[in-house]
Short mmCIF file of C-alpha atoms in Angstrom, two decimals:
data_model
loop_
_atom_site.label_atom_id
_atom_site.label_comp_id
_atom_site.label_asym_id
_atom_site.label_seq_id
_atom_site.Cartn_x
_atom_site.Cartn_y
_atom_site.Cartn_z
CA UNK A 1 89.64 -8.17 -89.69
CA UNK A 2 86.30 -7.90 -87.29
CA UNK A 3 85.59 -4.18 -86.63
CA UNK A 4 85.18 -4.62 -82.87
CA UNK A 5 84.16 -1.65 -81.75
CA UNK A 6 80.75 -2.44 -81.76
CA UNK A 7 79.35 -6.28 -81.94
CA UNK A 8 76.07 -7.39 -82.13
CA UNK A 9 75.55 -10.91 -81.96
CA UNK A 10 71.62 -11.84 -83.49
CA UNK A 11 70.78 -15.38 -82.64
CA UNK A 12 67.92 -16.81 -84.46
CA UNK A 13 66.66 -19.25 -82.41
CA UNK A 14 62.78 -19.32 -84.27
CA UNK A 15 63.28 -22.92 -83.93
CA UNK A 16 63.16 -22.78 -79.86
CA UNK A 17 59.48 -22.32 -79.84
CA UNK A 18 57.79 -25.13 -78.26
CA UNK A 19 56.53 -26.44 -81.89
CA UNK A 20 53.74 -29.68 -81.86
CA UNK A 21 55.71 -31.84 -83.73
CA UNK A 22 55.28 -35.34 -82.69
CA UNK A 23 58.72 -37.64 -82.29
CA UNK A 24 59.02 -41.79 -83.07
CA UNK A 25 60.06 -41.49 -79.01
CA UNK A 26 63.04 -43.90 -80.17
CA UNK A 27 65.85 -41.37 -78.26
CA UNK A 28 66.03 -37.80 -76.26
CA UNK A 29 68.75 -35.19 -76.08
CA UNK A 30 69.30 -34.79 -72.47
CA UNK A 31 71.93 -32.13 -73.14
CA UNK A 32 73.44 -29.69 -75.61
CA UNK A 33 76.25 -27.55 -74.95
CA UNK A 34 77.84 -25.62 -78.17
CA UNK A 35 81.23 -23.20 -77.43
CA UNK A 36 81.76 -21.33 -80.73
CA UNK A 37 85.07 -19.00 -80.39
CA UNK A 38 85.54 -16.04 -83.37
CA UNK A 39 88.79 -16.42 -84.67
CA UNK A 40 89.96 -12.85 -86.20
CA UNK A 41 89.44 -13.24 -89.34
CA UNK A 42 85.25 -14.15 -88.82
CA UNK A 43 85.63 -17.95 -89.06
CA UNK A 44 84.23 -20.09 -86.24
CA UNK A 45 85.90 -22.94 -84.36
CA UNK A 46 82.97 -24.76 -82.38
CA UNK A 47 83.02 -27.34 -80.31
CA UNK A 48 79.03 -29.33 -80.09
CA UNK A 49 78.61 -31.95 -77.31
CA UNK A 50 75.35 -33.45 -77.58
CA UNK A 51 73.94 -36.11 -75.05
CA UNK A 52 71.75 -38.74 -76.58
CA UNK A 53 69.48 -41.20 -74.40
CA UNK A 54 68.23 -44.44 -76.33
CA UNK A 55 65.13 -46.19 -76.05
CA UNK A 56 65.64 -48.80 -78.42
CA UNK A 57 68.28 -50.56 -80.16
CA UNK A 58 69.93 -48.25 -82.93
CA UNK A 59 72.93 -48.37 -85.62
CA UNK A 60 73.88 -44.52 -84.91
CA UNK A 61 73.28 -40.89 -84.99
CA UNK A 62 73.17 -38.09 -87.61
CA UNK A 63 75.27 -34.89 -87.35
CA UNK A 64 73.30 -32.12 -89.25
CA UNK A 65 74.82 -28.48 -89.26
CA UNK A 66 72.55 -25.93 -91.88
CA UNK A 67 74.80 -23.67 -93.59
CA UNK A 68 71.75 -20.76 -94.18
CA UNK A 69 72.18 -17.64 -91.91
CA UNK A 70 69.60 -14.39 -91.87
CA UNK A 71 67.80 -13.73 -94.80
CA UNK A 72 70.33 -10.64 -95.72
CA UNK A 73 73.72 -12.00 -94.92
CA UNK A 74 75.24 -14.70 -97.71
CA UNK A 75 75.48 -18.41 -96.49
CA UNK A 76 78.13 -19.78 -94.45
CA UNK A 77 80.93 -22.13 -95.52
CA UNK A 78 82.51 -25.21 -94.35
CA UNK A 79 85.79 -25.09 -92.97
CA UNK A 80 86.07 -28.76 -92.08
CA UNK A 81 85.41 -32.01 -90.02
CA UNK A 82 88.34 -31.42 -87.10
CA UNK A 83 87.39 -34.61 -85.10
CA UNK A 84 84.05 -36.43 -84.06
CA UNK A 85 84.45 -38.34 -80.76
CA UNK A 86 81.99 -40.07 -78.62
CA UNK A 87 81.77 -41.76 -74.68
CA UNK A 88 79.61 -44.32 -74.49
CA UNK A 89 77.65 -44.42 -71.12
CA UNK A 90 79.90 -42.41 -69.75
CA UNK A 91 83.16 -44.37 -70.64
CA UNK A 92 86.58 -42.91 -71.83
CA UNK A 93 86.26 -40.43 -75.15
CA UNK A 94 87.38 -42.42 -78.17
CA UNK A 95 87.84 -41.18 -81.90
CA UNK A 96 85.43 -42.03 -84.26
CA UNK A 97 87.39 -42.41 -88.11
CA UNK A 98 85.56 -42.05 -91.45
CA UNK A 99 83.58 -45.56 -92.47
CA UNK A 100 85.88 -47.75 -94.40
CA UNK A 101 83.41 -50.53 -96.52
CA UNK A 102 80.61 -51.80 -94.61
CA UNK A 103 82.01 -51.08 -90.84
CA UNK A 104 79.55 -50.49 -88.14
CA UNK A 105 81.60 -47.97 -86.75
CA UNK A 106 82.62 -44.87 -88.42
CA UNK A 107 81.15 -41.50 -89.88
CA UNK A 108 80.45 -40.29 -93.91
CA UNK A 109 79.96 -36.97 -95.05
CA UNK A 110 77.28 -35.40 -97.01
CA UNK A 111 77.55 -31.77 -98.39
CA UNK A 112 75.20 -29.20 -99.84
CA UNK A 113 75.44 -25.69 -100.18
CA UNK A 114 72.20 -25.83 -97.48
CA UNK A 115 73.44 -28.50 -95.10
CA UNK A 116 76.17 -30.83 -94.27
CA UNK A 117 75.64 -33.69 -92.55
CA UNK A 118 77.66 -36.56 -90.84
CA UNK A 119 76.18 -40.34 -90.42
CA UNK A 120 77.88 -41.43 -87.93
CA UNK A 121 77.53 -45.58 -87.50
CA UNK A 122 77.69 -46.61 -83.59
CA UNK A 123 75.48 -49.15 -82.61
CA UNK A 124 73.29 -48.95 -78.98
CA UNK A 125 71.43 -50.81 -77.28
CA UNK A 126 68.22 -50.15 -75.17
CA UNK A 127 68.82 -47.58 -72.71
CA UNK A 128 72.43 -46.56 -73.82
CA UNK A 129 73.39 -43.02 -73.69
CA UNK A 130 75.91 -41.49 -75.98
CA UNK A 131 77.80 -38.09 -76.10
CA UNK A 132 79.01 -37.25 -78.95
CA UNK A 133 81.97 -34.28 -79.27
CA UNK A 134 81.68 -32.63 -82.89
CA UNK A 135 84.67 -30.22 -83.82
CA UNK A 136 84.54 -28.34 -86.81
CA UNK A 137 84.90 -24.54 -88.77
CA UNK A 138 82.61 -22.88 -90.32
CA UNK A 139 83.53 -19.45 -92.28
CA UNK A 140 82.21 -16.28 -93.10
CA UNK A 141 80.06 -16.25 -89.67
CA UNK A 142 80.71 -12.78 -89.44
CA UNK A 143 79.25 -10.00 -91.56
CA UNK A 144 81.09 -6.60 -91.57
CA UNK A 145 79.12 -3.55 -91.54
CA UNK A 146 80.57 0.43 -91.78
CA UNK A 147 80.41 0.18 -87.81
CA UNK A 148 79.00 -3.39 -86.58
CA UNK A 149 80.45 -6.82 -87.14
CA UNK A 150 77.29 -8.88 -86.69
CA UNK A 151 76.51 -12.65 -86.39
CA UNK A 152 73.10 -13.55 -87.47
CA UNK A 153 73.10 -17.61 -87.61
CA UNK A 154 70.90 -20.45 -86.73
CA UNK A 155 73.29 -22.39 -84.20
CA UNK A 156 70.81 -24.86 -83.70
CA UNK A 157 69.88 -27.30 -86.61
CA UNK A 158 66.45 -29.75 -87.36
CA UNK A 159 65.76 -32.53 -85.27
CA UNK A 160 62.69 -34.58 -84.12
CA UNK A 161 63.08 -34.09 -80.54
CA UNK A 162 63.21 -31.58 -77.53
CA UNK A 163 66.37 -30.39 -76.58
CA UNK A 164 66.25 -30.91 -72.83
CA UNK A 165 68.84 -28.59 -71.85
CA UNK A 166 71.16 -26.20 -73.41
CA UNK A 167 73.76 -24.12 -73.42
CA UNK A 168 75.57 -21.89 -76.17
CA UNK A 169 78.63 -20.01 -75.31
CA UNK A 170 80.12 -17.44 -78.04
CA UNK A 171 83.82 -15.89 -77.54
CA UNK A 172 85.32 -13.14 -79.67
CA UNK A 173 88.90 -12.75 -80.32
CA UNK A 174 89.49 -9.30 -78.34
CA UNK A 175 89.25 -8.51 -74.80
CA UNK A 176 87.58 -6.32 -73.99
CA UNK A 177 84.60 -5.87 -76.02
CA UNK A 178 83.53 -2.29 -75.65
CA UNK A 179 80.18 -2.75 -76.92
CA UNK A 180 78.44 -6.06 -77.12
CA UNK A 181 74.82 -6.91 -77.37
CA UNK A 182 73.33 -10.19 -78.09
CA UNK A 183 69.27 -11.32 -78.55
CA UNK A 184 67.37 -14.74 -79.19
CA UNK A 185 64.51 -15.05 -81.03
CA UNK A 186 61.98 -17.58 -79.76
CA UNK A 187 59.96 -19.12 -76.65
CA UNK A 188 61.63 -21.06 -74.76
CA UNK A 189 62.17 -19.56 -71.34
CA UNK A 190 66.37 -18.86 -70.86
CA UNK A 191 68.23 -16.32 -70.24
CA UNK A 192 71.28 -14.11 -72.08
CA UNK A 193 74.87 -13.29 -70.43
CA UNK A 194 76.61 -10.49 -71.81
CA UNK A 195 80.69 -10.49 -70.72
CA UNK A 196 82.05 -7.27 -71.94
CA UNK A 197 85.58 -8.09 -69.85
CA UNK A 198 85.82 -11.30 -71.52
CA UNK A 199 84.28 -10.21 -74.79
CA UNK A 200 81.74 -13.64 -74.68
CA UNK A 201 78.23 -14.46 -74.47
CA UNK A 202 76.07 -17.16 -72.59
CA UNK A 203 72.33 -18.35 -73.79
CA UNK A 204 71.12 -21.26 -71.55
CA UNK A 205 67.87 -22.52 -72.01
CA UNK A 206 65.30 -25.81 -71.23
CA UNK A 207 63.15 -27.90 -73.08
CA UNK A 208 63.56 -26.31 -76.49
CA UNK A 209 61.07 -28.18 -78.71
CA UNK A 210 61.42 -30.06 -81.90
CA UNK A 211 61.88 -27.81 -84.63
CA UNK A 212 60.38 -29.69 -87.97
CA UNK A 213 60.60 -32.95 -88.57
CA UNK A 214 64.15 -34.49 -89.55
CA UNK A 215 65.56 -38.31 -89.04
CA UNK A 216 68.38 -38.13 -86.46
CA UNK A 217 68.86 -41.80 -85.84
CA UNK A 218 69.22 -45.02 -88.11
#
């Protein structure tokens, strides 16, 4: 059970410093916005919607999610792939399934105990746009101290371009919170809401920059 008396949320965001890292200008992420709601028990249910813009004919996207949190707390776990879905240019959601043979639609997993990561085959064309839904769990997101429960995570993974917008909201599973207190670490200019009545917090932010170098298209 979270001890939720006093929370402190500690968001690592080291990777929202404006880093020079250059990108193959093939795509841009127009839009992030990641609700992450504390179940009791510590696990996470989040829900990542990511807008992608193409500028050139592609086969599809990868899903990354790191599974490393602060340097004192023990890694995270993967709960499980709920659903992937995706609207292309702004058409009706659809489901995307796992890959079955050589299909150029569908997703396949890849886990370490560092990273897991979905390939997720969709072709586009030249100026598509794409926004993809990713619902998942991850466990053991909270750590449980003598008089904290604390999350201290990296919600943002690698990629190879800005992120031109964001948002992160966090919910815990009591209301109210009678302490809460919340940080981010980096440079990106943004802002922190604290909700005590509703027990969540809001970090928005824009144009968070690359954050090294990893392949996000294919």
């Amino acid at each position: 059970m979270i001890k939720l008396k006093i929370v402190v949320f500690t968001f690592l965001f080291a990777m929202m410093g404006v880093l020079t890292v250059s990108a193959d200008g093939d795509y841009r992420i127009t839009d992030l916005n990641e609700v992450v709601r504390i179940d009791a028990n510590g696990d996470a249910r989040i829900t990542k919607k990511v807008t992608y813009h193409f500028d050139d004919e592609m086969n599809g996207v990868y899903f990354k999610e790191s599974l490393k949190k602060g340097t004192a707390s023990q890694s995270l776990q993967w709960g499980g792939l709920t659903s992937i879905e995706v609207s292309h240019n702004n058409g009706e959601k659809q489901t995307i399934l796992p890959r079955q043979g050589d299909s150029s639609y569908g997703y396949v997993e890849t886990k370490t105990s560092q990273q897991v990561q979905e390939k997720i085959y969709y072709p586009v064309q030249e100026n598509d746009q794409l926004t993809m839904f990713y619902h998942y769990t991850l466990k053991g997101v909270v750590v449980n101290w003598d008089d904290i429960a604390e999350i201290n995570w990296l919600p943002i993974g690698t990629r190879d371009v800005a992120i031109e917008k964001l948002r992160l909201e966090f919910a815990l599973p009591n209301q109210p919170a009678s302490t809460l207190k919340a940080w981010v670490h980096g440079r990106s200019v943004g802002h922190v809401l604290v909700n005590k009545k509703q027990a969540n917090i809001t970090v928005n932010s824009k144009k968070i920059g690359p954050y090294r170098r990893s392949p996000y298209l294919f």
